[in-house]
């Protein structure tokens, strides 16, 4: 039996890890990308190889603050015996606070290169190399509002949303490109549950986004051959306010 292969960026922890678990459980080979979490990525790939011996797993390191060169490296690694990539999930990101007036060049460049530019080159190189497949970009419900508390982050994710739709149109009928815009799932690194509770309280559904709901949304877009250029707002209704 042929197993399709997915590259997940930022795969070692949190949302990325749960995405990998879901795809492995569904019979996919997985390329797990990491930047600093080498130990966790290797341990996860090893666990998957034991749990799913008929499927293939490998890891690739890449610092996405380096742009095109990292995208090329990430796109060149496949598990042994696997000849092509079928899906790309752009999940890795950085989430730095800062209103517009407090945003300096370094912050703006860091947010844009990790959250937009390197994902762009990954998408482009995936398309140029294989001319078929499916991409899901993990966005953020912040793409729908003008809240500037994480201004550079939001602007980079807004750009990624437009890239999602533009690529869906340009690369059809060969590739499908979609996005998932989560609301509050986990507190950001360095923040505790009270930070999350505050954000959750502002959502219409007054509930945190379940990791299972989020990964199911991604899996739905990856496997539904009739959908391209769509954004699923898996956000407890936050895009409505
Ligand atoms: N958490 C939420 O509630 C929430 C809400 C809305 C949207 N989202 C979106 O959902 C996705 C996953 O969220 P998350 O909270 O799980 O993300 P996260 O933990 O903040 O980051 C995921 C991974 O991104 C990788 N990363 C950071 N800087 C990198 C760099 N320079 N080069 C390469 N990789 C880098 C890290 O990999 P290493 O650990 O290997 O360094 C990290 O583990 C993100 O796109 C995020 O914007 C999340």
PDB file of C-alpha atoms and ligand atoms in Angstrom:
ATOM      1  CA  UNK A   1       0.000   0.000   0.000  1.00  0.00           C
ATOM      2  CA  UNK A   2       1.249   3.488  -0.914  1.00  0.00           C
ATOM      3  CA  UNK A   3       1.381   5.959   1.929  1.00  0.00           C
ATOM      4  CA  UNK A   4       1.172   9.676   1.074  1.00  0.00           C
ATOM      5  CA  UNK A   5       3.816  11.959   2.558  1.00  0.00           C
ATOM      6  CA  UNK A   6       3.374  15.260   4.401  1.00  0.00           C
ATOM      7  CA  UNK A   7       5.940  17.843   5.521  1.00  0.00           C
ATOM      8  CA  UNK A   8       4.887  19.585   8.741  1.00  0.00           C
ATOM      9  CA  UNK A   9       6.864  22.662   9.795  1.00  0.00           C
ATOM     10  CA  UNK A  10       7.415  23.260  13.507  1.00  0.00           C
ATOM     11  CA  UNK A  11       6.507  19.615  14.073  1.00  0.00           C
ATOM     12  CA  UNK A  12       8.153  18.802  17.396  1.00  0.00           C
ATOM     13  CA  UNK A  13       5.794  20.412  19.912  1.00  0.00           C
ATOM     14  CA  UNK A  14       2.308  21.755  20.610  1.00  0.00           C
ATOM     15  CA  UNK A  15       0.055  22.113  17.516  1.00  0.00           C
ATOM     16  CA  UNK A  16       2.687  20.750  15.116  1.00  0.00           C
ATOM     17  CA  UNK A  17       3.150  17.629  17.179  1.00  0.00           C
ATOM     18  CA  UNK A  18      -0.596  16.915  17.309  1.00  0.00           C
ATOM     19  CA  UNK A  19      -0.830  17.449  13.547  1.00  0.00           C
ATOM     20  CA  UNK A  20       1.931  14.876  13.005  1.00  0.00           C
ATOM     21  CA  UNK A  21       0.250  12.401  15.356  1.00  0.00           C
ATOM     22  CA  UNK A  22      -3.012  12.745  13.415  1.00  0.00           C
ATOM     23  CA  UNK A  23      -1.424  12.266  10.001  1.00  0.00           C
ATOM     24  CA  UNK A  24       0.669   9.323  11.192  1.00  0.00           C
ATOM     25  CA  UNK A  25      -2.434   7.719  12.650  1.00  0.00           C
ATOM     26  CA  UNK A  26      -4.212   8.233   9.314  1.00  0.00           C
ATOM     27  CA  UNK A  27      -1.500   6.316   7.445  1.00  0.00           C
ATOM     28  CA  UNK A  28       0.772   9.108   6.204  1.00  0.00           C
ATOM     29  CA  UNK A  29       4.543   9.243   6.056  1.00  0.00           C
ATOM     30  CA  UNK A  30       5.694  12.397   7.841  1.00  0.00           C
ATOM     31  CA  UNK A  31       8.696  14.697   7.414  1.00  0.00           C
ATOM     32  CA  UNK A  32       9.023  16.457  10.757  1.00  0.00           C
ATOM     33  CA  UNK A  33      10.661  19.865  10.516  1.00  0.00           C
ATOM     34  CA  UNK A  34      12.207  21.466  13.589  1.00  0.00           C
ATOM     35  CA  UNK A  35      14.475  24.379  14.332  1.00  0.00           C
ATOM     36  CA  UNK A  36      15.644  24.136  17.940  1.00  0.00           C
ATOM     37  CA  UNK A  37      13.620  21.145  19.194  1.00  0.00           C
ATOM     38  CA  UNK A  38      15.906  18.452  17.809  1.00  0.00           C
ATOM     39  CA  UNK A  39      15.532  16.066  20.743  1.00  0.00           C
ATOM     40  CA  UNK A  40      11.714  16.198  20.668  1.00  0.00           C
ATOM     41  CA  UNK A  41      11.566  15.828  16.862  1.00  0.00           C
ATOM     42  CA  UNK A  42      13.873  12.802  16.857  1.00  0.00           C
ATOM     43  CA  UNK A  43      11.975  11.170  19.730  1.00  0.00           C
ATOM     44  CA  UNK A  44       8.662  11.711  17.945  1.00  0.00           C
ATOM     45  CA  UNK A  45       9.946  10.282  14.657  1.00  0.00           C
ATOM     46  CA  UNK A  46      11.293   7.262  16.536  1.00  0.00           C
ATOM     47  CA  UNK A  47       7.983   6.714  18.326  1.00  0.00           C
ATOM     48  CA  UNK A  48       6.059   6.926  15.035  1.00  0.00           C
ATOM     49  CA  UNK A  49       8.448   4.421  13.400  1.00  0.00           C
ATOM     50  CA  UNK A  50       7.719   1.989  16.225  1.00  0.00           C
ATOM     51  CA  UNK A  51       3.951   2.602  16.254  1.00  0.00           C
ATOM     52  CA  UNK A  52       3.520   2.613  12.455  1.00  0.00           C
ATOM     53  CA  UNK A  53       6.207   0.291  11.045  1.00  0.00           C
ATOM     54  CA  UNK A  54       4.760   0.313   7.493  1.00  0.00           C
ATOM     55  CA  UNK A  55       5.116   4.100   7.217  1.00  0.00           C
ATOM     56  CA  UNK A  56       8.229   6.264   6.886  1.00  0.00           C
ATOM     57  CA  UNK A  57       9.304   9.135   9.109  1.00  0.00           C
ATOM     58  CA  UNK A  58      12.267  11.501   9.056  1.00  0.00           C
ATOM     59  CA  UNK A  59      13.284  14.870  10.454  1.00  0.00           C
ATOM     60  CA  UNK A  60      14.754  17.974   8.844  1.00  0.00           C
ATOM     61  CA  UNK A  61      16.299  20.930  10.644  1.00  0.00           C
ATOM     62  CA  UNK A  62      15.773  24.436   9.314  1.00  0.00           C
ATOM     63  CA  UNK A  63      16.021  27.968  10.654  1.00  0.00           C
ATOM     64  CA  UNK A  64      13.205  29.756   8.885  1.00  0.00           C
ATOM     65  CA  UNK A  65      14.684  33.136   9.704  1.00  0.00           C
ATOM     66  CA  UNK A  66      17.116  32.467   6.847  1.00  0.00           C
ATOM     67  CA  UNK A  67      14.475  32.412   4.085  1.00  0.00           C
ATOM     68  CA  UNK A  68      14.945  30.803   0.674  1.00  0.00           C
ATOM     69  CA  UNK A  69      18.020  28.729   1.508  1.00  0.00           C
ATOM     70  CA  UNK A  70      16.216  27.042   4.410  1.00  0.00           C
ATOM     71  CA  UNK A  71      13.144  26.376   2.260  1.00  0.00           C
ATOM     72  CA  UNK A  72      15.364  24.658  -0.335  1.00  0.00           C
ATOM     73  CA  UNK A  73      16.955  22.494   2.344  1.00  0.00           C
ATOM     74  CA  UNK A  74      13.582  21.569   3.858  1.00  0.00           C
ATOM     75  CA  UNK A  75      12.139  20.666   0.461  1.00  0.00           C
ATOM     76  CA  UNK A  76      15.097  18.399  -0.352  1.00  0.00           C
ATOM     77  CA  UNK A  77      14.586  15.883   2.481  1.00  0.00           C
ATOM     78  CA  UNK A  78      12.296  12.856   2.161  1.00  0.00           C
ATOM     79  CA  UNK A  79      12.166   9.592   4.110  1.00  0.00           C
ATOM     80  CA  UNK A  80      14.280   6.788   2.627  1.00  0.00           C
ATOM     81  CA  UNK A  81      12.498   5.094  -0.268  1.00  0.00           C
ATOM     82  CA  UNK A  82       9.956   7.927  -0.666  1.00  0.00           C
ATOM     83  CA  UNK A  83      10.100   9.776  -3.989  1.00  0.00           C
ATOM     84  CA  UNK A  84       7.682  12.655  -3.548  1.00  0.00           C
ATOM     85  CA  UNK A  85       5.907  14.950  -1.176  1.00  0.00           C
ATOM     86  CA  UNK A  86       2.097  15.025  -1.340  1.00  0.00           C
ATOM     87  CA  UNK A  87       1.287  17.698   1.223  1.00  0.00           C
ATOM     88  CA  UNK A  88       2.841  20.666   3.015  1.00  0.00           C
ATOM     89  CA  UNK A  89       1.548  22.159   6.259  1.00  0.00           C
ATOM     90  CA  UNK A  90       3.044  25.556   7.119  1.00  0.00           C
ATOM     91  CA  UNK A  91       2.623  25.516  10.893  1.00  0.00           C
ATOM     92  CA  UNK A  92       5.875  26.937  12.364  1.00  0.00           C
ATOM     93  CA  UNK A  93       5.631  30.518  13.486  1.00  0.00           C
ATOM     94  CA  UNK A  94       6.747  33.202  15.902  1.00  0.00           C
ATOM     95  CA  UNK A  95       4.268  35.323  17.851  1.00  0.00           C
ATOM     96  CA  UNK A  96       5.858  38.563  19.015  1.00  0.00           C
ATOM     97  CA  UNK A  97       3.836  41.334  20.682  1.00  0.00           C
ATOM     98  CA  UNK A  98       4.142  44.968  19.607  1.00  0.00           C
ATOM     99  CA  UNK A  99       1.829  47.739  18.417  1.00  0.00           C
ATOM    100  CA  UNK A 100       2.693  49.499  15.141  1.00  0.00           C
ATOM    101  CA  UNK A 101       4.361  52.421  16.927  1.00  0.00           C
ATOM    102  CA  UNK A 102       6.603  49.994  18.822  1.00  0.00           C
ATOM    103  CA  UNK A 103       7.525  47.879  15.786  1.00  0.00           C
ATOM    104  CA  UNK A 104      11.136  48.224  14.711  1.00  0.00           C
ATOM    105  CA  UNK A 105      12.741  46.845  11.581  1.00  0.00           C
ATOM    106  CA  UNK A 106      14.214  43.799  13.256  1.00  0.00           C
ATOM    107  CA  UNK A 107      10.860  42.677  14.650  1.00  0.00           C
ATOM    108  CA  UNK A 108       9.068  43.332  11.358  1.00  0.00           C
ATOM    109  CA  UNK A 109      11.676  41.376   9.386  1.00  0.00           C
ATOM    110  CA  UNK A 110      11.712  38.462  11.854  1.00  0.00           C
ATOM    111  CA  UNK A 111       7.920  38.115  11.755  1.00  0.00           C
ATOM    112  CA  UNK A 112       7.775  38.377   7.968  1.00  0.00           C
ATOM    113  CA  UNK A 113      10.633  36.018   7.180  1.00  0.00           C
ATOM    114  CA  UNK A 114       9.455  33.236   9.520  1.00  0.00           C
ATOM    115  CA  UNK A 115       5.683  33.620   9.122  1.00  0.00           C
ATOM    116  CA  UNK A 116       5.504  34.650   5.472  1.00  0.00           C
ATOM    117  CA  UNK A 117       8.681  34.611   3.375  1.00  0.00           C
ATOM    118  CA  UNK A 118      10.010  31.135   4.172  1.00  0.00           C
ATOM    119  CA  UNK A 119       6.501  29.602   3.925  1.00  0.00           C
ATOM    120  CA  UNK A 120       6.220  31.358   0.537  1.00  0.00           C
ATOM    121  CA  UNK A 121       9.455  29.761  -0.711  1.00  0.00           C
ATOM    122  CA  UNK A 122       8.402  26.370   0.662  1.00  0.00           C
ATOM    123  CA  UNK A 123       5.125  26.642  -1.241  1.00  0.00           C
ATOM    124  CA  UNK A 124       6.828  27.824  -4.428  1.00  0.00           C
ATOM    125  CA  UNK A 125       9.498  25.132  -4.337  1.00  0.00           C
ATOM    126  CA  UNK A 126       6.900  22.446  -3.550  1.00  0.00           C
ATOM    127  CA  UNK A 127       4.926  23.555  -6.612  1.00  0.00           C
ATOM    128  CA  UNK A 128       7.962  23.831  -8.891  1.00  0.00           C
ATOM    129  CA  UNK A 129       9.333  20.447  -7.827  1.00  0.00           C
ATOM    130  CA  UNK A 130       6.201  18.303  -7.918  1.00  0.00           C
ATOM    131  CA  UNK A 131       3.492  20.245  -9.805  1.00  0.00           C
ATOM    132  CA  UNK A 132       0.878  18.403  -7.744  1.00  0.00           C
ATOM    133  CA  UNK A 133      -0.165  18.132  -4.120  1.00  0.00           C
ATOM    134  CA  UNK A 134      -1.911  20.128  -1.447  1.00  0.00           C
ATOM    135  CA  UNK A 135      -0.891  22.880   0.960  1.00  0.00           C
ATOM    136  CA  UNK A 136      -2.489  24.062   4.196  1.00  0.00           C
ATOM    137  CA  UNK A 137      -1.214  27.257   5.789  1.00  0.00           C
ATOM    138  CA  UNK A 138      -1.932  27.752   9.477  1.00  0.00           C
ATOM    139  CA  UNK A 139      -3.063  31.355   9.824  1.00  0.00           C
ATOM    140  CA  UNK A 140      -4.737  33.045  12.810  1.00  0.00           C
ATOM    141  CA  UNK A 141      -8.190  34.531  13.331  1.00  0.00           C
ATOM    142  CA  UNK A 142      -6.325  37.843  13.719  1.00  0.00           C
ATOM    143  CA  UNK A 143      -6.191  37.999   9.884  1.00  0.00           C
ATOM    144  CA  UNK A 144      -9.814  39.196  10.079  1.00  0.00           C
ATOM    145  CA  UNK A 145      -9.389  42.177  12.405  1.00  0.00           C
ATOM    146  CA  UNK A 146      -7.237  45.271  12.847  1.00  0.00           C
ATOM    147  CA  UNK A 147      -6.098  44.573  16.412  1.00  0.00           C
ATOM    148  CA  UNK A 148      -2.515  45.859  16.426  1.00  0.00           C
ATOM    149  CA  UNK A 149      -1.296  44.335  19.696  1.00  0.00           C
ATOM    150  CA  UNK A 150       0.728  41.794  17.657  1.00  0.00           C
ATOM    151  CA  UNK A 151       0.980  44.067  14.619  1.00  0.00           C
ATOM    152  CA  UNK A 152       3.903  42.539  12.711  1.00  0.00           C
ATOM    153  CA  UNK A 153       2.627  39.000  13.374  1.00  0.00           C
ATOM    154  CA  UNK A 154      -0.884  39.890  12.194  1.00  0.00           C
ATOM    155  CA  UNK A 155       0.402  41.617   9.058  1.00  0.00           C
ATOM    156  CA  UNK A 156       2.563  38.589   8.188  1.00  0.00           C
ATOM    157  CA  UNK A 157      -0.392  36.226   8.692  1.00  0.00           C
ATOM    158  CA  UNK A 158      -2.657  38.508   6.624  1.00  0.00           C
ATOM    159  CA  UNK A 159      -0.077  38.297   3.835  1.00  0.00           C
ATOM    160  CA  UNK A 160       0.006  34.516   4.181  1.00  0.00           C
ATOM    161  CA  UNK A 161      -3.788  34.462   3.847  1.00  0.00           C
ATOM    162  CA  UNK A 162      -3.643  36.409   0.581  1.00  0.00           C
ATOM    163  CA  UNK A 163      -0.801  34.219  -0.645  1.00  0.00           C
ATOM    164  CA  UNK A 164      -2.979  31.180   0.130  1.00  0.00           C
ATOM    165  CA  UNK A 165      -5.749  32.435  -2.155  1.00  0.00           C
ATOM    166  CA  UNK A 166      -3.405  33.720  -4.868  1.00  0.00           C
ATOM    167  CA  UNK A 167      -1.512  30.421  -5.016  1.00  0.00           C
ATOM    168  CA  UNK A 168      -4.797  28.473  -5.044  1.00  0.00           C
ATOM    169  CA  UNK A 169      -5.778  30.324  -8.206  1.00  0.00           C
ATOM    170  CA  UNK A 170      -2.386  30.350  -9.945  1.00  0.00           C
ATOM    171  CA  UNK A 171      -1.583  26.696  -9.261  1.00  0.00           C
ATOM    172  CA  UNK A 172      -4.984  25.193  -9.996  1.00  0.00           C
ATOM    173  CA  UNK A 173      -5.668  22.636 -11.339  1.00  0.00           C
ATOM    174  CA  UNK A 174      -2.338  21.092 -10.263  1.00  0.00           C
ATOM    175  CA  UNK A 175      -2.317  21.973  -6.583  1.00  0.00           C
ATOM    176  CA  UNK A 176      -4.828  22.912  -3.924  1.00  0.00           C
ATOM    177  CA  UNK A 177      -3.969  25.579  -1.359  1.00  0.00           C
ATOM    178  CA  UNK A 178      -6.067  26.290   1.737  1.00  0.00           C
ATOM    179  CA  UNK A 179      -5.734  27.798   5.194  1.00  0.00           C
ATOM    180  CA  UNK A 180      -6.957  27.253   8.730  1.00  0.00           C
ATOM    181  CA  UNK A 181      -7.278  30.315  10.961  1.00  0.00           C
ATOM    182  CA  UNK A 182      -7.302  29.208  14.600  1.00  0.00           C
ATOM    183  CA  UNK A 183      -8.525  31.207  17.554  1.00  0.00           C
ATOM    184  CA  UNK A 184      -7.092  30.578  21.028  1.00  0.00           C
ATOM    185  CA  UNK A 185      -5.719  27.031  21.256  1.00  0.00           C
ATOM    186  CA  UNK A 186      -2.796  27.100  23.684  1.00  0.00           C
ATOM    187  CA  UNK A 187      -1.262  29.985  25.636  1.00  0.00           C
ATOM    188  CA  UNK A 188       1.748  31.350  23.743  1.00  0.00           C
ATOM    189  CA  UNK A 189       5.184  30.329  25.013  1.00  0.00           C
ATOM    190  CA  UNK A 190       5.893  32.207  28.226  1.00  0.00           C
ATOM    191  CA  UNK A 191       2.223  32.955  29.031  1.00  0.00           C
ATOM    192  CA  UNK A 192       0.024  30.980  31.380  1.00  0.00           C
ATOM    193  CA  UNK A 193      -3.549  29.714  31.250  1.00  0.00           C
ATOM    194  CA  UNK A 194      -4.954  33.033  32.529  1.00  0.00           C
ATOM    195  CA  UNK A 195      -3.735  34.693  29.299  1.00  0.00           C
ATOM    196  CA  UNK A 196      -5.655  32.088  27.310  1.00  0.00           C
ATOM    197  CA  UNK A 197      -8.760  32.400  29.520  1.00  0.00           C
ATOM    198  CA  UNK A 198      -8.883  36.143  28.826  1.00  0.00           C
ATOM    199  CA  UNK A 199      -8.781  35.607  25.065  1.00  0.00           C
ATOM    200  CA  UNK A 200     -11.254  32.716  25.260  1.00  0.00           C
ATOM    201  CA  UNK A 201     -13.715  34.888  27.240  1.00  0.00           C
ATOM    202  CA  UNK A 202     -13.844  37.301  24.281  1.00  0.00           C
ATOM    203  CA  UNK A 203     -14.848  34.636  21.748  1.00  0.00           C
ATOM    204  CA  UNK A 204     -18.558  34.152  20.931  1.00  0.00           C
ATOM    205  CA  UNK A 205     -18.416  30.458  21.880  1.00  0.00           C
ATOM    206  CA  UNK A 206     -16.417  31.188  25.054  1.00  0.00           C
ATOM    207  CA  UNK A 207     -14.271  28.106  24.566  1.00  0.00           C
ATOM    208  CA  UNK A 208     -10.695  27.375  23.656  1.00  0.00           C
ATOM    209  CA  UNK A 209     -10.210  25.776  20.254  1.00  0.00           C
ATOM    210  CA  UNK A 210      -9.735  22.040  20.733  1.00  0.00           C
ATOM    211  CA  UNK A 211      -6.546  20.611  19.269  1.00  0.00           C
ATOM    212  CA  UNK A 212      -8.661  17.775  17.848  1.00  0.00           C
ATOM    213  CA  UNK A 213     -10.978  20.305  16.137  1.00  0.00           C
ATOM    214  CA  UNK A 214      -7.989  22.143  14.712  1.00  0.00           C
ATOM    215  CA  UNK A 215      -6.225  19.079  13.298  1.00  0.00           C
ATOM    216  CA  UNK A 216      -9.524  17.753  11.921  1.00  0.00           C
ATOM    217  CA  UNK A 217      -9.980  21.044  10.034  1.00  0.00           C
ATOM    218  CA  UNK A 218      -6.502  20.695   8.536  1.00  0.00           C
ATOM    219  CA  UNK A 219      -7.076  17.047   7.637  1.00  0.00           C
ATOM    220  CA  UNK A 220     -10.418  17.896   6.027  1.00  0.00           C
ATOM    221  CA  UNK A 221      -8.761  20.482   3.764  1.00  0.00           C
ATOM    222  CA  UNK A 222      -5.906  18.143   2.890  1.00  0.00           C
ATOM    223  CA  UNK A 223      -8.233  15.321   1.873  1.00  0.00           C
ATOM    224  CA  UNK A 224     -11.191  17.177   0.270  1.00  0.00           C
ATOM    225  CA  UNK A 225     -10.295  17.305  -3.431  1.00  0.00           C
ATOM    226  CA  UNK A 226     -13.013  19.825  -4.272  1.00  0.00           C
ATOM    227  CA  UNK A 227     -11.811  22.672  -2.059  1.00  0.00           C
ATOM    228  CA  UNK A 228      -9.141  25.241  -2.858  1.00  0.00           C
ATOM    229  CA  UNK A 229      -8.583  28.848  -1.782  1.00  0.00           C
ATOM    230  CA  UNK A 230     -10.652  28.389   1.373  1.00  0.00           C
ATOM    231  CA  UNK A 231      -9.929  29.532   4.898  1.00  0.00           C
ATOM    232  CA  UNK A 232     -11.587  27.604   7.721  1.00  0.00           C
ATOM    233  CA  UNK A 233     -11.996  29.820  10.778  1.00  0.00           C
ATOM    234  CA  UNK A 234     -11.572  27.280  13.566  1.00  0.00           C
ATOM    235  CA  UNK A 235     -11.762  30.013  16.163  1.00  0.00           C
ATOM    236  CA  UNK A 236     -14.812  29.729  18.470  1.00  0.00           C
ATOM    237  CA  UNK A 237     -16.428  32.435  16.334  1.00  0.00           C
ATOM    238  CA  UNK A 238     -13.720  35.055  16.914  1.00  0.00           C
ATOM    239  CA  UNK A 239     -13.725  36.170  13.254  1.00  0.00           C
ATOM    240  CA  UNK A 240     -17.288  37.474  13.759  1.00  0.00           C
ATOM    241  CA  UNK A 241     -16.311  40.201  16.230  1.00  0.00           C
TER     242      UNK A 241
HETATM  243  N1  LIG B   1      -1.355  28.527  19.942  1.00  0.00           N
HETATM  244  C1  LIG B   1      -2.468  29.179  19.594  1.00  0.00           C
HETATM  245  O1  LIG B   1      -3.393  29.355  20.416  1.00  0.00           O
HETATM  246  C2  LIG B   1      -2.624  29.698  18.191  1.00  0.00           C
HETATM  247  C3  LIG B   1      -3.644  30.612  17.917  1.00  0.00           C
HETATM  248  C4  LIG B   1      -3.792  31.087  16.619  1.00  0.00           C
HETATM  249  C5  LIG B   1      -2.940  30.658  15.623  1.00  0.00           C
HETATM  250  N2  LIG B   1      -1.951  29.768  15.920  1.00  0.00           N
HETATM  251  C6  LIG B   1      -1.062  29.321  14.844  1.00  0.00           C
HETATM  252  O2  LIG B   1      -0.974  27.903  14.890  1.00  0.00           O
HETATM  253  C7  LIG B   1       0.358  27.481  14.564  1.00  0.00           C
HETATM  254  C8  LIG B   1       0.912  26.602  15.683  1.00  0.00           C
HETATM  255  O3  LIG B   1       0.827  27.301  16.902  1.00  0.00           O
HETATM  256  P1  LIG B   1       1.762  26.917  18.157  1.00  0.00           P
HETATM  257  O4  LIG B   1       1.292  27.754  19.280  1.00  0.00           O
HETATM  258  O5  LIG B   1       1.834  25.441  18.301  1.00  0.00           O
HETATM  259  O6  LIG B   1       3.166  27.485  17.607  1.00  0.00           O
HETATM  260  P2  LIG B   1       4.513  27.724  18.460  1.00  0.00           P
HETATM  261  O7  LIG B   1       4.592  26.711  19.526  1.00  0.00           O
HETATM  262  O8  LIG B   1       4.598  29.159  18.855  1.00  0.00           O
HETATM  263  O9  LIG B   1       5.629  27.500  17.327  1.00  0.00           O
HETATM  264  C9  LIG B   1       5.677  26.299  16.572  1.00  0.00           C
HETATM  265  C10 LIG B   1       7.093  26.020  16.174  1.00  0.00           C
HETATM  266  O10 LIG B   1       7.584  27.040  15.301  1.00  0.00           O
HETATM  267  C11 LIG B   1       8.962  26.795  15.213  1.00  0.00           C
HETATM  268  N3  LIG B   1       9.755  27.980  14.920  1.00  0.00           N
HETATM  269  C12 LIG B   1       9.850  29.130  15.624  1.00  0.00           C
HETATM  270  N4  LIG B   1      10.847  29.906  15.112  1.00  0.00           N
HETATM  271  C13 LIG B   1      11.372  29.212  14.058  1.00  0.00           C
HETATM  272  C14 LIG B   1      12.424  29.469  13.155  1.00  0.00           C
HETATM  273  N5  LIG B   1      13.177  30.569  13.205  1.00  0.00           N
HETATM  274  N6  LIG B   1      12.679  28.535  12.199  1.00  0.00           N
HETATM  275  C15 LIG B   1      11.963  27.403  12.153  1.00  0.00           C
HETATM  276  N7  LIG B   1      10.960  27.087  12.991  1.00  0.00           N
HETATM  277  C16 LIG B   1      10.675  27.994  13.945  1.00  0.00           C
HETATM  278  C17 LIG B   1       9.428  26.228  16.556  1.00  0.00           C
HETATM  279  O11 LIG B   1      10.172  25.042  16.284  1.00  0.00           O
HETATM  280  P3  LIG B   1      11.354  24.519  17.285  1.00  0.00           P
HETATM  281  O12 LIG B   1      10.664  24.279  18.605  1.00  0.00           O
HETATM  282  O13 LIG B   1      11.847  23.265  16.646  1.00  0.00           O
HETATM  283  O14 LIG B   1      12.399  25.588  17.356  1.00  0.00           O
HETATM  284  C18 LIG B   1       8.113  25.970  17.295  1.00  0.00           C
HETATM  285  O15 LIG B   1       8.082  24.750  17.989  1.00  0.00           O
HETATM  286  C19 LIG B   1       1.143  28.744  14.311  1.00  0.00           C
HETATM  287  O16 LIG B   1       1.186  29.010  12.929  1.00  0.00           O
HETATM  288  C20 LIG B   1       0.355  29.830  15.020  1.00  0.00           C
HETATM  289  O17 LIG B   1       0.521  31.116  14.457  1.00  0.00           O
HETATM  290  C21 LIG B   1      -1.770  29.281  17.193  1.00  0.00           C
END
